[in-house]
Short mmCIF file of C-alpha atoms in Angstrom, two decimals:
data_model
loop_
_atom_site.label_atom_id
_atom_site.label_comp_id
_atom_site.label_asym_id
_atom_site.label_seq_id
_atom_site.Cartn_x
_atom_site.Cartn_y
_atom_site.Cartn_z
CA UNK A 1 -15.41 -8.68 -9.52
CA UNK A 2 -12.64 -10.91 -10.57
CA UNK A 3 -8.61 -9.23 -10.91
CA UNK A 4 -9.89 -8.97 -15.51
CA UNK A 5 -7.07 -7.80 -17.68
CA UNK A 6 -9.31 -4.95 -18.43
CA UNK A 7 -9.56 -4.22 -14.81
CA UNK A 8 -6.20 -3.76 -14.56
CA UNK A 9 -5.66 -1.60 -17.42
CA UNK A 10 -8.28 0.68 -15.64
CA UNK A 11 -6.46 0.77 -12.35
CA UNK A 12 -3.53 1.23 -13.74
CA UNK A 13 -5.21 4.26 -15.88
CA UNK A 14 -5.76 6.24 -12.66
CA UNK A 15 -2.16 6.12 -11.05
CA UNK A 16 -1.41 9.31 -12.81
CA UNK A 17 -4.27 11.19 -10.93
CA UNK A 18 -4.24 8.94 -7.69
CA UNK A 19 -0.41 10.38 -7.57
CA UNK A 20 -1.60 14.09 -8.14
CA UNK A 21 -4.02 13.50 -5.89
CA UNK A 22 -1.89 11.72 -2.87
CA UNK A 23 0.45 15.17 -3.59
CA UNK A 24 -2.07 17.45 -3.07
CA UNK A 25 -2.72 16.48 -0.03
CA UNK A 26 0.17 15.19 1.24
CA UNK A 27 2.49 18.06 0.00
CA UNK A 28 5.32 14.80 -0.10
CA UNK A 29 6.35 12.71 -3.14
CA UNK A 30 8.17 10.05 -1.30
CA UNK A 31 4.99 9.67 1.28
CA UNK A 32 2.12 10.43 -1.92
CA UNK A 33 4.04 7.24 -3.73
CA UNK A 34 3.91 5.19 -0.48
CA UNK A 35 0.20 6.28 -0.44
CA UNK A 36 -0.61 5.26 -4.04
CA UNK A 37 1.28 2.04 -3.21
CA UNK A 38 -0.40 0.94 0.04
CA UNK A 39 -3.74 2.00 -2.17
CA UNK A 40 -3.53 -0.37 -4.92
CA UNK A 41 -2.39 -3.06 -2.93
CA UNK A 42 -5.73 -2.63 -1.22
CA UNK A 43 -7.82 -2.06 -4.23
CA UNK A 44 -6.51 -5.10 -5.87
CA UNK A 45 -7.05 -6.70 -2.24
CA UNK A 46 -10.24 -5.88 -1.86
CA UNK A 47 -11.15 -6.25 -5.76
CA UNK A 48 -14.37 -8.73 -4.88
CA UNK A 49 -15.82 -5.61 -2.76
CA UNK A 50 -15.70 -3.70 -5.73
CA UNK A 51 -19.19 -3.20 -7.87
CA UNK A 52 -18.70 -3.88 -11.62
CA UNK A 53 -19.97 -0.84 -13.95
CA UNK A 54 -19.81 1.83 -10.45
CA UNK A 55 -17.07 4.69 -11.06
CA UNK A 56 -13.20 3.03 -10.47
CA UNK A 57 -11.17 6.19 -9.88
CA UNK A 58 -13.94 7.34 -7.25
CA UNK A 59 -13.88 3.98 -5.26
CA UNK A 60 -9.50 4.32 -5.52
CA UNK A 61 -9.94 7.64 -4.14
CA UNK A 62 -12.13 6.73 -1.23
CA UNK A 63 -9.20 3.90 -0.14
CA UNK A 64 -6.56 6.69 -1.00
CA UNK A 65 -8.43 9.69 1.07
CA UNK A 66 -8.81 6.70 4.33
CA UNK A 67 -5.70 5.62 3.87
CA UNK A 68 -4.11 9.63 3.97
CA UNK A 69 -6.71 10.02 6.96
CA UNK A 70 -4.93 7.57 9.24
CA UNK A 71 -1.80 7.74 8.22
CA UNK A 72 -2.10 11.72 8.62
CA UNK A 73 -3.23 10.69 12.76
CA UNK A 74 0.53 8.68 12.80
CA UNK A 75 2.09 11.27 11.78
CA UNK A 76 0.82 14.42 12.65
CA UNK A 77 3.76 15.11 15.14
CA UNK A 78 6.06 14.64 12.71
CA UNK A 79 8.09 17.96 11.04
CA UNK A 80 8.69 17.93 7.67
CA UNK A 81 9.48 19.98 4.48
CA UNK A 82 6.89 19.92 2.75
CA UNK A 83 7.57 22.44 0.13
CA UNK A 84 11.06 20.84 -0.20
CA UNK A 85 10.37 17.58 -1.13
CA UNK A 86 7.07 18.63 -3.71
CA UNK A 87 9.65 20.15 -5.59
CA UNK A 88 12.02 17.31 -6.24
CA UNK A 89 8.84 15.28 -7.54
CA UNK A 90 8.57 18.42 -10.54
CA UNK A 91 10.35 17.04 -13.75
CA UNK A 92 11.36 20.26 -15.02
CA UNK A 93 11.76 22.95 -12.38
CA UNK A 94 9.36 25.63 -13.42
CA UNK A 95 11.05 29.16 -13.88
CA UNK A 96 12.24 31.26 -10.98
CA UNK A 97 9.01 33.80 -11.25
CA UNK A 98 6.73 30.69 -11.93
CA UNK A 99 8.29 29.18 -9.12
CA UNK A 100 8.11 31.50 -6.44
CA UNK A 101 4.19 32.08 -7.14
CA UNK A 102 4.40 28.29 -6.80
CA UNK A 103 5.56 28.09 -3.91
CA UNK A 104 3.32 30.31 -2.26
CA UNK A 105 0.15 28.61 -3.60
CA UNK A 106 1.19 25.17 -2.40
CA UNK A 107 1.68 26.85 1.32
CA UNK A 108 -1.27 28.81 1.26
CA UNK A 109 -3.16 25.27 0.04
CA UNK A 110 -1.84 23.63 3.40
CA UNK A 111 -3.07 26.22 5.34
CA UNK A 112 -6.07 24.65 4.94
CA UNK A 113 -8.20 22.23 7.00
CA UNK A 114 -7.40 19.19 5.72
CA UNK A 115 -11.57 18.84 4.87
CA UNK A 116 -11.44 21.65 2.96
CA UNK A 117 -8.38 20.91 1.10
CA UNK A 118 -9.79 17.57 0.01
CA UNK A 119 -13.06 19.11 -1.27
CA UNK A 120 -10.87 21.78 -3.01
CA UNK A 121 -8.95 19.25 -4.91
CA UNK A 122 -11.47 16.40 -5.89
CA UNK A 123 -13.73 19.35 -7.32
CA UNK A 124 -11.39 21.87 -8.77
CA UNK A 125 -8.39 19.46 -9.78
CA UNK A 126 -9.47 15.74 -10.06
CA UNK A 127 -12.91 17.50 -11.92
CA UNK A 128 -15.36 15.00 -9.80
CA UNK A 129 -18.76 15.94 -9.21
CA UNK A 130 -20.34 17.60 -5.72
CA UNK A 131 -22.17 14.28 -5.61
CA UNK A 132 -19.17 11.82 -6.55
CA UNK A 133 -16.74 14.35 -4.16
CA UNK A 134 -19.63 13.81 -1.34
CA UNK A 135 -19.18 9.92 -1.42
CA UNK A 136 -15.73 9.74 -1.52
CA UNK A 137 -15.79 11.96 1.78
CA UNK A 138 -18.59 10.04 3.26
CA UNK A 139 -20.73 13.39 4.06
CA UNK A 140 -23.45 15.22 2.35
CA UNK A 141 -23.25 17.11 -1.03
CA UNK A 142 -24.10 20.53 0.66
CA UNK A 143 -21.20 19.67 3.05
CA UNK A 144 -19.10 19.39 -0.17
CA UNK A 145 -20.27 22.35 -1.60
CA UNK A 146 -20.06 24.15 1.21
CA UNK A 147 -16.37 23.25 2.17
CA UNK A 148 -15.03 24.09 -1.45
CA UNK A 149 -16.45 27.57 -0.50
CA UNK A 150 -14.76 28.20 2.05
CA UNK A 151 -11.51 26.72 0.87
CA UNK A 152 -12.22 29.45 -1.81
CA UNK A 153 -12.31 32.36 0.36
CA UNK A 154 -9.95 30.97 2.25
CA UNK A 155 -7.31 30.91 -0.57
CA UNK A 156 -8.27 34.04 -2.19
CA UNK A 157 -7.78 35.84 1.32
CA UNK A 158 -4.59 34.14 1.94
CA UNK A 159 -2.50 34.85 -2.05
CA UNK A 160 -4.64 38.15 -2.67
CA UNK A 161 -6.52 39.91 -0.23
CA UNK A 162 -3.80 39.91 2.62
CA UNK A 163 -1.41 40.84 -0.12
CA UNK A 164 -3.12 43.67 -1.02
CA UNK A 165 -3.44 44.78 1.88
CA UNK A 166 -0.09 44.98 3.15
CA UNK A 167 1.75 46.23 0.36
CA UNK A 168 -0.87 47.90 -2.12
CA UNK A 169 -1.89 51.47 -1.88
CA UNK A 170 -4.31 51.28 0.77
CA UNK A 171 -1.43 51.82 2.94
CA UNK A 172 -0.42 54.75 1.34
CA UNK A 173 -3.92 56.36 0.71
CA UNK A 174 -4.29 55.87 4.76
CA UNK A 175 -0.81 57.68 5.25
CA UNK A 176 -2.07 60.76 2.69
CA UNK A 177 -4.94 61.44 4.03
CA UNK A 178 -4.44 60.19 7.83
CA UNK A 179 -4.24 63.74 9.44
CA UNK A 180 -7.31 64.55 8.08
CA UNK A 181 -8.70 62.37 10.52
CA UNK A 182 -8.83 64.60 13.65
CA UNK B 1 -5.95 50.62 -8.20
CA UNK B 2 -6.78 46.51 -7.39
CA UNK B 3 -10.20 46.25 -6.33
CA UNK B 4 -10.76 43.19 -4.19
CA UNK B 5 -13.33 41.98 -2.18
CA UNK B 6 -13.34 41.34 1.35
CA UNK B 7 -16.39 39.86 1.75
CA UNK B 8 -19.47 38.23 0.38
CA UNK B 9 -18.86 37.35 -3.53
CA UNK B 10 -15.66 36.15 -4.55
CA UNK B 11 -13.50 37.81 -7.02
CA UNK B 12 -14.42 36.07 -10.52
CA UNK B 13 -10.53 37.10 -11.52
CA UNK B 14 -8.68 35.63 -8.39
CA UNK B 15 -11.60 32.63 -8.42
CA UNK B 16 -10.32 31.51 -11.67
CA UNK B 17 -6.41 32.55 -11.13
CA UNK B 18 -6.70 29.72 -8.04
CA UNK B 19 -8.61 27.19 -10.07
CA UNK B 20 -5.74 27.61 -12.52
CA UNK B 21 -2.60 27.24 -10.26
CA UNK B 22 -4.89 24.16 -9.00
CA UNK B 23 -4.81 22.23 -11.53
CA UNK B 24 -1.39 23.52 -13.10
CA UNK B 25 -0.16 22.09 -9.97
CA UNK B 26 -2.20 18.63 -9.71
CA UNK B 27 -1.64 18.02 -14.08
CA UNK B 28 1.71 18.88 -13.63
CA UNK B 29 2.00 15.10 -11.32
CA UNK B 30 -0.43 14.17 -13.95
CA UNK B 31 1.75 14.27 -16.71
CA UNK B 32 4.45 12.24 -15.31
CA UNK B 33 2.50 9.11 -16.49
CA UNK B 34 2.70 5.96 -13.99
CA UNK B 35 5.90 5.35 -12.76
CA UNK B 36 7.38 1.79 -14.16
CA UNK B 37 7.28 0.78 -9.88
CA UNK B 38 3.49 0.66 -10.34
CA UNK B 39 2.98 -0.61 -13.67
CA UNK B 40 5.77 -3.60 -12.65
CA UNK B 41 3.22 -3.98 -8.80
CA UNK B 42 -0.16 -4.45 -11.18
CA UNK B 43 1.27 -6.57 -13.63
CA UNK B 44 3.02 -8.71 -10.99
CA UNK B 45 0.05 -9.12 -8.65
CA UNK B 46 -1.97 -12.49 -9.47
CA UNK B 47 -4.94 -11.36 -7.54
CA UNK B 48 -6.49 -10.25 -4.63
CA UNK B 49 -4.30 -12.89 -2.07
CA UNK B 50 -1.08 -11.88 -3.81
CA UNK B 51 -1.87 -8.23 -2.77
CA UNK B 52 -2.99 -8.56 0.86
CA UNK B 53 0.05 -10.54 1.48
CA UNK B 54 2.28 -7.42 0.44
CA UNK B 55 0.49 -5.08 2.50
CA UNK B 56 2.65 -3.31 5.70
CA UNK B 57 1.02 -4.03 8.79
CA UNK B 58 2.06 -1.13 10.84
CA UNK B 59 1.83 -3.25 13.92
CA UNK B 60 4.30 -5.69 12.70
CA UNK B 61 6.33 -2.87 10.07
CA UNK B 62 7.59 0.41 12.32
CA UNK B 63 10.59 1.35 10.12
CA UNK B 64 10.93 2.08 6.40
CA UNK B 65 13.37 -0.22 4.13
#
């Protein structure tokens, strides 16, 4: 459909969340504005392509989500602070407690395979559906479903079950009653 | 004592502690509105030629301004 006034208004309606959204996955303010960038430039490209009345932010997020894909390829070798740069992209510095806790989610959230991590956020952050998630990924809704899962577990082992293991009482208990053991 | 689950169901208190520090993280970007660069980019673009012609062709683009 033709570049509408209206159209515009609604692209411009989902830079807020395209932005969260290039973060999340990128874990890099300078690179997640590049990424929102190079995405409406393509968007606004490719408006003709784009079906009047079918779901805007989803068809963003598919260009966004390719564009992260082959970008990520480029620059895979590439070291960078992640954490570092996130946090100069927060307008008010959250509080040192706040910000520690933080820090440790956003680390244990790139631990993640990058499928997982995408499912994660379009479904628990961005609030899309399984099915809308599942077509911005190009793969099934199970697949969605069950990558979320895992990304789950995965996070709940990584900021609380490792944690608690380590430094809560199990350690202790096992030291107590450890020469019971024979 | 914590009680935490290693395996099979997940933890309904640590499930919804992560879905919070998910989306306190992602509405946090959220919040920040859109940036005047990408208001000014929308507002300048006539249409769809005007935008191709401003996209980086990585063949021709290596380095960063």
């Amino acid at each position: 459909m033709p570049l509408t006034d209206s159209l515009r208004d609604d692209i411009l309606a989902s830079v807020p969340s395209l932005r969260a959204f290039a973060i999340s996955l990128s874990g890099n303010g300078d690179r997640a504005d590049d990424l929102v960038q190079e995405t409406l430039l393509r968007a606004i490209a490719n408006i003709d392509s784009f079906q009047p009345g079918s779901n805007l932010p989803a068809w963003l997020f598919t260009i966004l989500r390719n564009l992260f894909r082959s970008d990520y390829r480029k620059r895979r070798r590439e070291v960078e602070d992640a954490e570092g740069n996130y946090a100069k992209t927060l307008k008010t510095q959250p509080a040192q407690n706040a910000h520690l806790e933080f820090e440790e989610f956003r680390q244990a959230l790139d631990k993640l395979p990058q499928d997982q991590r995408e499912a994660l956020i379009l479904v628990g952050a961005s609030g899309f559906s399984y099915e809308d998630a599942a077509a911005i990924c190009g793969c099934a809704v199970g697949t969605i479903k069950s990558r979320v899962n895992r990304a789950r577990s995965k996070l709940s082992a990584l900021l609380y079950v490792e944690g608690a293991e380590d430094f809560g009482p199990d350690e202790t208990v096992r030291a107590v009653i450890g020469g019971n053991g024979g | 004592m914590k009680e935490v689950k290693k395996q099979g169901g997940l933890n309904a208190e640590i499930q919804s502690r992560i879905g919070h520090q998910l989306r306190a993280m992602y509405d946090d970007v959220v919040r920040q509105g859109v940036p005047d660069r990408f208001a000014e980019l929308i507002r300048k673009l006539d249409g769809p030629e005007a935008a191709a012609a401003q996209i980086d062709d990585p063949a021709k683009n290596d380095g960063r301004d």
